[in-house]
PDB file of C-alpha atoms in Angstrom:
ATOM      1  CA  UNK A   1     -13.760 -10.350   7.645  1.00 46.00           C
ATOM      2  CA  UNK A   2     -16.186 -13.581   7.423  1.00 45.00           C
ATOM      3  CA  UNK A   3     -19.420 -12.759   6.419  1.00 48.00           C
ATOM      4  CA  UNK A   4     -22.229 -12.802   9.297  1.00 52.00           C
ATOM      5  CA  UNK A   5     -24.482 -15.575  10.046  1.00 49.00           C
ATOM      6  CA  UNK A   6     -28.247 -14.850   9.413  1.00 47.00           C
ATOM      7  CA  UNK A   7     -30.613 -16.576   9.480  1.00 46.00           C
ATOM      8  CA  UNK A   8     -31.405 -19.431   5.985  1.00 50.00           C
ATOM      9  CA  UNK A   9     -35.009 -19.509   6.752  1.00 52.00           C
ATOM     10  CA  UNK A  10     -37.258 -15.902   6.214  1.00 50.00           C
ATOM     11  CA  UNK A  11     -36.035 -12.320   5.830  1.00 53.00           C
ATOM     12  CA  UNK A  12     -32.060 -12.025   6.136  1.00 60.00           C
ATOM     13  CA  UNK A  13     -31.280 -10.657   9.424  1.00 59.00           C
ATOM     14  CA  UNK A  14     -28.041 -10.237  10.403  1.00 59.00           C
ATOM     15  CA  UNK A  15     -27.214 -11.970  13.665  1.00 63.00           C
ATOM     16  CA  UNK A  16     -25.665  -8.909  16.253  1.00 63.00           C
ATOM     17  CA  UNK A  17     -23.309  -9.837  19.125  1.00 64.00           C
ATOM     18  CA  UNK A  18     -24.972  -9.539  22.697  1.00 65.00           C
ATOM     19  CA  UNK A  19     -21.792  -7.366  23.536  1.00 68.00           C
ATOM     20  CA  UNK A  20     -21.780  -4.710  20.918  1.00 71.00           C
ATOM     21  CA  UNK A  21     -23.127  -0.754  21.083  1.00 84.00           C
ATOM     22  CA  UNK A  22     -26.130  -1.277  18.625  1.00 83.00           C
ATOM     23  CA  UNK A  23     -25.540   2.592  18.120  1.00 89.00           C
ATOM     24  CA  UNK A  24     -21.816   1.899  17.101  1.00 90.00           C
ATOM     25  CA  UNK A  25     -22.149  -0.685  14.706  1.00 90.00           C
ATOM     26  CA  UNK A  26     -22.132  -0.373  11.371  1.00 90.00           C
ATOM     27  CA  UNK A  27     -23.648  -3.325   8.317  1.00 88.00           C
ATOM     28  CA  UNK A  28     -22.387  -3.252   4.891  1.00 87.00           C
ATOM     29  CA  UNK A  29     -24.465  -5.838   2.397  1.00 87.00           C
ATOM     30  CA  UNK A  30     -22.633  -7.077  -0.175  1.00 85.00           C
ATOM     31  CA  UNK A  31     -24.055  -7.281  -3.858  1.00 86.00           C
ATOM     32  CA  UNK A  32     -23.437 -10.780  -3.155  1.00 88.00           C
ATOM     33  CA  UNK A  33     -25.931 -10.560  -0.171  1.00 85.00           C
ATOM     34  CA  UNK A  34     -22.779 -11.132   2.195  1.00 87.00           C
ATOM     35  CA  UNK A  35     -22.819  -9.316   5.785  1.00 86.00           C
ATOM     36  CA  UNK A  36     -20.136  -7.582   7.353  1.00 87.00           C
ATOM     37  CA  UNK A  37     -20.737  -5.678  10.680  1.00 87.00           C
ATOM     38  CA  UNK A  38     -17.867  -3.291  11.728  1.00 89.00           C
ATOM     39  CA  UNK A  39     -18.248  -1.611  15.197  1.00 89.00           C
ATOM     40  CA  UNK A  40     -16.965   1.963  16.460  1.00 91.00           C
ATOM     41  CA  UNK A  41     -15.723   3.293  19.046  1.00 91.00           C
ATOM     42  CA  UNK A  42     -18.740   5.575  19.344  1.00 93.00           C
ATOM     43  CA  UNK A  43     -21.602   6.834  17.786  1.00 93.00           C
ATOM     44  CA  UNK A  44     -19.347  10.141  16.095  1.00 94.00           C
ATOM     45  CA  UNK A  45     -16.908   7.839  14.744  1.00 94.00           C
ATOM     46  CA  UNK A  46     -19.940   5.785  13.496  1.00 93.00           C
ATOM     47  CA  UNK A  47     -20.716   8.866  11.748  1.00 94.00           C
ATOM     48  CA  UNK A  48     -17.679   9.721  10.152  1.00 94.00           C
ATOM     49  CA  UNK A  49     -16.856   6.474   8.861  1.00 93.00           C
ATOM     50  CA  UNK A  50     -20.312   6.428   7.310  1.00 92.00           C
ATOM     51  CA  UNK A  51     -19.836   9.861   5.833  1.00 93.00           C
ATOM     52  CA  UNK A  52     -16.125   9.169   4.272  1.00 92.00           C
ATOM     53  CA  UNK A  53     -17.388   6.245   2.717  1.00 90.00           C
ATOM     54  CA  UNK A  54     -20.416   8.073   1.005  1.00 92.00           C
ATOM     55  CA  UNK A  55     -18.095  11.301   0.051  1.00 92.00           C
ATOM     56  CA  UNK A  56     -15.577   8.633  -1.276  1.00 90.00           C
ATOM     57  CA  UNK A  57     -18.096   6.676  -3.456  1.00 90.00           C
ATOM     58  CA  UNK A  58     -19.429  10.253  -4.561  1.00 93.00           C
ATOM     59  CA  UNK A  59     -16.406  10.984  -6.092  1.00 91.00           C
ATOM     60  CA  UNK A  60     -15.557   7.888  -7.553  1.00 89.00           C
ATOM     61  CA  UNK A  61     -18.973   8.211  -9.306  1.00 91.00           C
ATOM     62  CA  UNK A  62     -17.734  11.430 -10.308  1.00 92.00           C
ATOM     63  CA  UNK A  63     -14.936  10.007 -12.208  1.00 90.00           C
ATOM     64  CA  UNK A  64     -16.609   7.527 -13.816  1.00 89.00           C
ATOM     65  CA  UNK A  65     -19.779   9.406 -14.495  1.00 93.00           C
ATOM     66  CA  UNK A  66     -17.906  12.550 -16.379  1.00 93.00           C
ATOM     67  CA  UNK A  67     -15.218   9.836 -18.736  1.00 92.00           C
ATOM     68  CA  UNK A  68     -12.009  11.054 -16.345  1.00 88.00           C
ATOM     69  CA  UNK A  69     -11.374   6.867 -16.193  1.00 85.00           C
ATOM     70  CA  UNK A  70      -7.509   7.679 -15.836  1.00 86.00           C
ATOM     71  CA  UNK A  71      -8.514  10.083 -13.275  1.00 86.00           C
ATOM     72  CA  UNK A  72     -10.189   7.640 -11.009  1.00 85.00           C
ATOM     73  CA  UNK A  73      -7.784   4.814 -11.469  1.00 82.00           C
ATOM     74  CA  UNK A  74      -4.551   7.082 -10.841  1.00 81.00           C
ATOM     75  CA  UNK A  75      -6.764   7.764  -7.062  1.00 81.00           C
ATOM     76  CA  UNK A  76      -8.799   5.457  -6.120  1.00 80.00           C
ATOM     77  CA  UNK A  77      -6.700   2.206  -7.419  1.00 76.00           C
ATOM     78  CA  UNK A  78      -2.632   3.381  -7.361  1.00 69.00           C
ATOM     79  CA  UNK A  79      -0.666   2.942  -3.800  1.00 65.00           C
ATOM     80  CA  UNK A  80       1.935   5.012  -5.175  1.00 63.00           C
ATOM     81  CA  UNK A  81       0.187   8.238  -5.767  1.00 56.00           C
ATOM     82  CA  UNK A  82      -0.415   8.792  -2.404  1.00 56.00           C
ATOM     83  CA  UNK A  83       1.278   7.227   0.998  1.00 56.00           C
ATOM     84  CA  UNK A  84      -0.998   5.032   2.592  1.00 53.00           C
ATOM     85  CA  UNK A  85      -3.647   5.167   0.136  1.00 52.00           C
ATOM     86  CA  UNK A  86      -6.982   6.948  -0.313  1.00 52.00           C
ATOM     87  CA  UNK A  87      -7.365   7.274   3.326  1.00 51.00           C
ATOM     88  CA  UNK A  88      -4.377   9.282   2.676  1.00 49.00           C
ATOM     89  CA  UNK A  89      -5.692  11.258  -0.024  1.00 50.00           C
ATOM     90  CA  UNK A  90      -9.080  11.950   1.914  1.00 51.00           C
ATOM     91  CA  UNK A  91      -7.174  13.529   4.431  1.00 52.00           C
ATOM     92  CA  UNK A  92      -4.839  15.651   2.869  1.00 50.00           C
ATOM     93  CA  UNK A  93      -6.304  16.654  -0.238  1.00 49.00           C
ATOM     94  CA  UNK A  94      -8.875  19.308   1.629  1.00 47.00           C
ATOM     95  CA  UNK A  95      -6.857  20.296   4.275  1.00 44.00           C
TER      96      UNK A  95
END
């Protein structure tokens, strides 16, 4: 993904395209200040997506925040633990 255009002069605003769902889209801001908008199918996938990614950076936290270091690198950063990677593991681990 290429970071979005906004505008150099002002407030950073992310410039949307004319043909997306504004209710479908979603903007991650980098630390770097870099924009990337990612767009839905719908508003309940909007949702989810948003909620994975805040249960996933919860438990990475987790990890980090209680010393399990090996812990969080053996799940969050090894392909081989788990087929298809923590998308994978977000799936199967609960259910």
């Amino acid at each position: 993904q290429q970071p979005i255009n906004s505008s150099p002069s002002g407030p950073r605003r992310p410039l949307m395209p004319t043909s997306a769902k504004p209710h479908c889209l979603i903007l991650i801001r980098s630390s770097l200040g870099d924009d990337y908008l990612f767009e839905a199918s719908c508003k309940e996938e909007r949702d989810r997506i948003v909620h994975l990614w805040k249960m996933t950076t919860a438990r990475l936290v987790s990890h980090a925040v209680v010393g399990d270091g090996e812990r969080m690198i053996e799940e969050f950063f090894n392909e081989s633990r788990v087929s298809g990677g923590l998308h994978a593991s977000l799936v199967t681990d609960g259910e």
